[in-house]
Amino acid sequence: MRSTIKQGRDIVTLINVFTVEPKNQQRLVDILVEATEKTMRHLPGFISANIHQSLDGACVVNYAQWRRREDFEAMLKQPEALPHMKAATEMATAEPRLYEVVHVDNVEE
Amino acid sequence: MRSTIKQGRDIVTLINVFTVEPKNQQRLVDILVEATEKTMRHLPGFISANIHQSLDGACVVNYAQWRRREDFEAMLKQPEALPHMKAATEMATAEPRLYEVVHVDNVEE
């Protein structure tokens, strides 16, 4: 399983930075993986979720791709998404923001 | 040009979140693109840089991939990297952090 970052794709990118106590980092990862598998991936417009844990233990990032901004906003109102979001924000502060890819440089391709 | 997010690759991911005044967002993007093209891509261990601008104008994220943590750390000490980093941090606050990919889910593949 892989995700692709590419300029000019007609999608939106959510980068959600969670700040967490290191002792809770693994649990937060588990919550985000479960939220992705059980709920998010089944919603309209979902393309990908890519969960990252920081080497220093202090953060978790979800780098997610949605077809349209409206799909992401509709997800926020889905009743089945709420318990996952509540569980995550109870143990971490979340800073979600939508982005557009403006430049990609890769020496391997 | 494209980059790939994949679990289990033996690389490190730098996610650097820049907070910027919206009027300076485009200039910051230009600085980061120039830094990538002129300097970063030529350094040992560089795999990719992927520049994102937030739709609300408040942030720029560089999602970058390096072969090893030591390559990233060596870059920080490169004299030719310093002017770029100085220009970026003069107009924005940077929060760089190293990550590992722990989960990828993509409905398109």
Short mmCIF file of C-alpha atoms in Angstrom, two decimals:
data_model
loop_
_atom_site.label_atom_id
_atom_site.label_comp_id
_atom_site.label_asym_id
_atom_site.label_seq_id
_atom_site.Cartn_x
_atom_site.Cartn_y
_atom_site.Cartn_z
CA MET A 1 0.00 0.00 0.00
CA ARG A 2 1.37 3.39 -0.99
CA SER A 3 0.28 6.99 -1.45
CA THR A 4 1.48 9.44 -4.03
CA ILE A 5 2.30 13.13 -3.65
CA LYS A 6 2.04 14.92 -6.94
CA GLN A 7 1.59 18.49 -8.11
CA GLY A 8 -1.52 19.43 -10.07
CA ARG A 9 -3.79 16.64 -8.78
CA ASP A 10 -7.29 17.95 -8.20
CA ILE A 11 -7.46 16.87 -4.54
CA VAL A 12 -7.02 18.46 -1.11
CA THR A 13 -4.42 17.39 1.42
CA LEU A 14 -5.20 17.41 5.13
CA ILE A 15 -2.13 17.67 7.34
CA ASN A 16 -3.22 17.16 10.94
CA VAL A 17 -0.47 17.60 13.53
CA PHE A 18 -1.27 16.04 16.91
CA THR A 19 0.84 17.00 19.91
CA VAL A 20 0.82 14.28 22.54
CA GLU A 21 2.63 13.10 25.64
CA PRO A 22 5.19 10.52 24.55
CA LYS A 23 3.60 7.87 26.78
CA ASN A 24 0.36 8.26 24.78
CA GLN A 25 1.90 8.36 21.30
CA GLN A 26 1.33 4.68 20.49
CA ARG A 27 -2.25 4.77 21.73
CA LEU A 28 -2.98 7.82 19.58
CA VAL A 29 -1.52 6.03 16.55
CA ASP A 30 -3.81 3.06 17.29
CA ILE A 31 -6.87 5.33 17.51
CA LEU A 32 -6.06 7.03 14.20
CA VAL A 33 -5.44 3.71 12.43
CA GLU A 34 -8.72 2.35 13.75
CA ALA A 35 -10.57 5.52 12.73
CA THR A 36 -9.14 5.17 9.22
CA GLU A 37 -9.97 1.48 8.83
CA LYS A 38 -13.42 1.49 10.42
CA THR A 39 -14.79 4.83 9.26
CA MET A 40 -12.77 7.25 7.14
CA ARG A 41 -11.83 4.93 4.25
CA HIS A 42 -15.51 4.16 3.67
CA LEU A 43 -16.60 7.80 3.35
CA PRO A 44 -17.14 9.52 -0.02
CA GLY A 45 -14.06 11.32 -1.31
CA PHE A 46 -11.52 9.54 0.91
CA ILE A 47 -8.30 8.83 -0.99
CA SER A 48 -5.68 8.06 1.63
CA ALA A 49 -4.54 8.41 5.24
CA ASN A 50 -0.87 8.19 6.12
CA ILE A 51 -0.06 8.06 9.82
CA HIS A 52 3.39 9.21 10.98
CA GLN A 53 4.92 9.11 14.45
CA SER A 54 7.69 11.51 15.39
CA LEU A 55 11.00 10.00 16.44
CA ASP A 56 11.00 12.20 19.57
CA GLY A 57 7.62 10.82 20.72
CA ALA A 58 5.94 14.23 20.90
CA CYS A 59 3.79 14.27 17.76
CA VAL A 60 1.68 12.20 15.40
CA VAL A 61 0.83 13.46 11.92
CA ASN A 62 -1.98 12.29 9.72
CA TYR A 63 -1.20 13.19 6.10
CA ALA A 64 -4.51 12.51 4.39
CA GLN A 65 -5.86 13.05 0.88
CA TRP A 66 -9.48 13.83 0.02
CA ARG A 67 -11.09 14.28 -3.35
CA ARG A 68 -12.67 17.65 -2.53
CA ARG A 69 -12.76 20.07 0.39
CA GLU A 70 -16.50 19.39 0.69
CA ASP A 71 -15.81 15.67 1.26
CA PHE A 72 -13.49 16.47 4.14
CA GLU A 73 -16.02 18.90 5.63
CA ALA A 74 -18.85 16.36 5.29
CA MET A 75 -16.70 13.81 7.16
CA LEU A 76 -16.40 16.19 10.11
CA LYS A 77 -20.19 16.03 10.47
CA GLN A 78 -20.51 12.25 10.16
CA PRO A 79 -21.85 10.80 13.44
CA GLU A 80 -19.62 7.71 13.10
CA ALA A 81 -16.51 9.90 12.86
CA LEU A 82 -17.21 11.74 16.11
CA PRO A 83 -16.17 9.06 18.67
CA HIS A 84 -12.79 8.65 16.92
CA MET A 85 -12.17 12.38 16.85
CA LYS A 86 -13.23 12.70 20.48
CA ALA A 87 -10.89 9.89 21.58
CA ALA A 88 -7.99 11.51 19.71
CA THR A 89 -8.55 15.03 21.00
CA GLU A 90 -8.97 13.81 24.57
CA MET A 91 -5.32 12.77 24.65
CA ALA A 92 -3.78 15.22 22.19
CA THR A 93 -4.13 18.68 20.72
CA ALA A 94 -4.94 18.58 17.01
CA GLU A 95 -4.01 21.18 14.40
CA PRO A 96 -5.77 20.17 11.19
CA ARG A 97 -5.30 22.27 8.08
CA LEU A 98 -6.02 21.82 4.37
CA TYR A 99 -3.22 22.20 1.82
CA GLU A 100 -2.45 22.20 -1.86
CA VAL A 101 0.76 20.62 -3.21
CA VAL A 102 2.72 23.37 -4.96
CA HIS A 103 6.10 21.75 -5.67
CA VAL A 104 7.50 18.22 -5.77
CA ASP A 105 11.15 17.36 -6.26
CA ASN A 106 12.31 13.76 -6.10
CA VAL A 107 15.77 12.58 -7.07
CA GLU A 108 14.70 8.93 -7.35
CA GLU A 109 12.25 9.39 -10.23
CA MET B 1 7.51 14.21 -10.67
CA ARG B 2 5.98 12.36 -7.74
CA SER B 3 6.86 11.16 -4.26
CA THR B 4 5.72 8.00 -2.56
CA ILE B 5 4.60 7.46 1.03
CA LYS B 6 5.04 3.85 2.04
CA GLN B 7 5.32 1.92 5.26
CA GLY B 8 8.52 0.04 6.03
CA ARG B 9 10.86 2.09 3.84
CA ASP B 10 14.18 2.62 5.54
CA ILE B 11 14.10 6.41 5.36
CA VAL B 12 13.24 9.34 7.62
CA THR B 13 10.50 11.85 6.91
CA LEU B 14 10.93 15.51 7.84
CA ILE B 15 7.66 17.36 8.32
CA ASN B 16 8.46 21.04 8.73
CA VAL B 17 5.45 23.26 9.50
CA PHE B 18 6.06 26.95 8.82
CA THR B 19 3.62 29.50 10.23
CA VAL B 20 3.59 32.69 8.20
CA GLU B 21 1.60 35.83 7.59
CA PRO B 22 -0.67 35.19 4.60
CA LYS B 23 0.89 38.09 2.68
CA ASN B 24 4.26 36.29 2.91
CA GLN B 25 3.06 32.77 2.07
CA GLN B 26 3.97 32.88 -1.62
CA ARG B 27 7.40 34.33 -0.91
CA LEU B 28 8.10 31.59 1.62
CA VAL B 29 7.06 28.96 -0.95
CA ASP B 30 9.48 30.53 -3.45
CA ILE B 31 12.33 30.45 -0.92
CA LEU B 32 11.72 26.78 -0.09
CA VAL B 33 11.49 25.79 -3.75
CA GLU B 34 14.74 27.63 -4.49
CA ALA B 35 16.43 26.03 -1.47
CA THR B 36 15.37 22.60 -2.74
CA GLU B 37 16.49 23.15 -6.32
CA LYS B 38 19.77 24.93 -5.64
CA THR B 39 20.98 23.12 -2.55
CA MET B 40 18.99 20.36 -0.86
CA ARG B 41 18.51 18.04 -3.85
CA HIS B 42 22.27 17.91 -4.38
CA LEU B 43 23.12 16.84 -0.83
CA PRO B 44 23.83 13.21 0.12
CA GLY B 45 20.77 11.32 1.29
CA PHE B 46 18.17 13.69 -0.15
CA ILE B 47 15.20 11.79 -1.57
CA SER B 48 12.41 14.32 -1.96
CA ALA B 49 10.93 17.65 -0.91
CA ASN B 50 7.22 18.29 -1.27
CA ILE B 51 6.09 21.86 -0.63
CA HIS B 52 2.48 22.46 0.44
CA GLN B 53 0.63 25.74 0.99
CA SER B 54 -2.38 25.89 3.27
CA LEU B 55 -5.64 27.02 1.73
CA ASP B 56 -6.10 29.55 4.56
CA GLY B 57 -2.76 31.23 3.80
CA ALA B 58 -1.35 30.72 7.31
CA CYS B 59 1.08 27.82 6.84
CA VAL B 60 3.53 26.18 4.50
CA VAL B 61 4.62 22.56 5.01
CA ASN B 62 7.70 20.91 3.62
CA TYR B 63 7.19 17.12 3.61
CA ALA B 64 10.68 15.86 2.87
CA GLN B 65 12.31 12.45 2.72
CA TRP B 66 15.93 11.69 3.62
CA ARG B 67 17.79 8.43 3.44
CA ARG B 68 19.04 8.56 7.05
CA ARG B 69 18.67 10.83 10.05
CA GLU B 70 22.43 11.56 9.79
CA ASP B 71 21.96 12.91 6.26
CA PHE B 72 19.33 15.35 7.48
CA GLU B 73 21.52 16.42 10.38
CA ALA B 74 24.54 16.89 8.11
CA MET B 75 22.41 19.13 5.87
CA LEU B 76 21.68 21.42 8.81
CA LYS B 77 25.42 22.08 9.09
CA GLN B 78 26.05 22.71 5.38
CA PRO B 79 27.20 26.31 4.83
CA GLU B 80 25.24 26.53 1.56
CA ALA B 81 22.00 25.57 3.34
CA LEU B 82 22.26 28.35 5.92
CA PRO B 83 21.18 31.38 3.80
CA HIS B 84 18.02 29.53 2.70
CA MET B 85 17.13 28.56 6.25
CA LYS B 86 17.83 32.07 7.48
CA ALA B 87 15.61 33.62 4.80
CA ALA B 88 12.78 31.22 5.68
CA THR B 89 12.97 31.69 9.44
CA GLU B 90 13.15 35.46 9.09
CA MET B 91 9.60 35.53 7.78
CA ALA B 92 8.12 32.45 9.45
CA THR B 93 8.36 30.25 12.52
CA ALA B 94 9.49 26.73 11.66
CA GLU B 95 8.62 23.53 13.49
CA PRO B 96 10.74 20.78 11.97
CA ARG B 97 10.41 17.24 13.24
CA LEU B 98 11.49 13.81 12.04
CA TYR B 99 8.94 11.03 11.57
CA GLU B 100 8.49 7.40 10.67
CA VAL B 101 5.55 6.23 8.53
CA VAL B 102 3.57 3.74 10.62
CA HIS B 103 0.40 3.20 8.58
CA VAL B 104 -0.75 3.82 5.00
CA ASP B 105 -4.26 3.26 3.73
CA ASN B 106 -5.18 4.19 0.16
CA VAL B 107 -8.42 3.25 -1.53
CA GLU B 108 -7.06 3.93 -5.02
CA GLU B 109 -4.38 1.23 -5.01
#
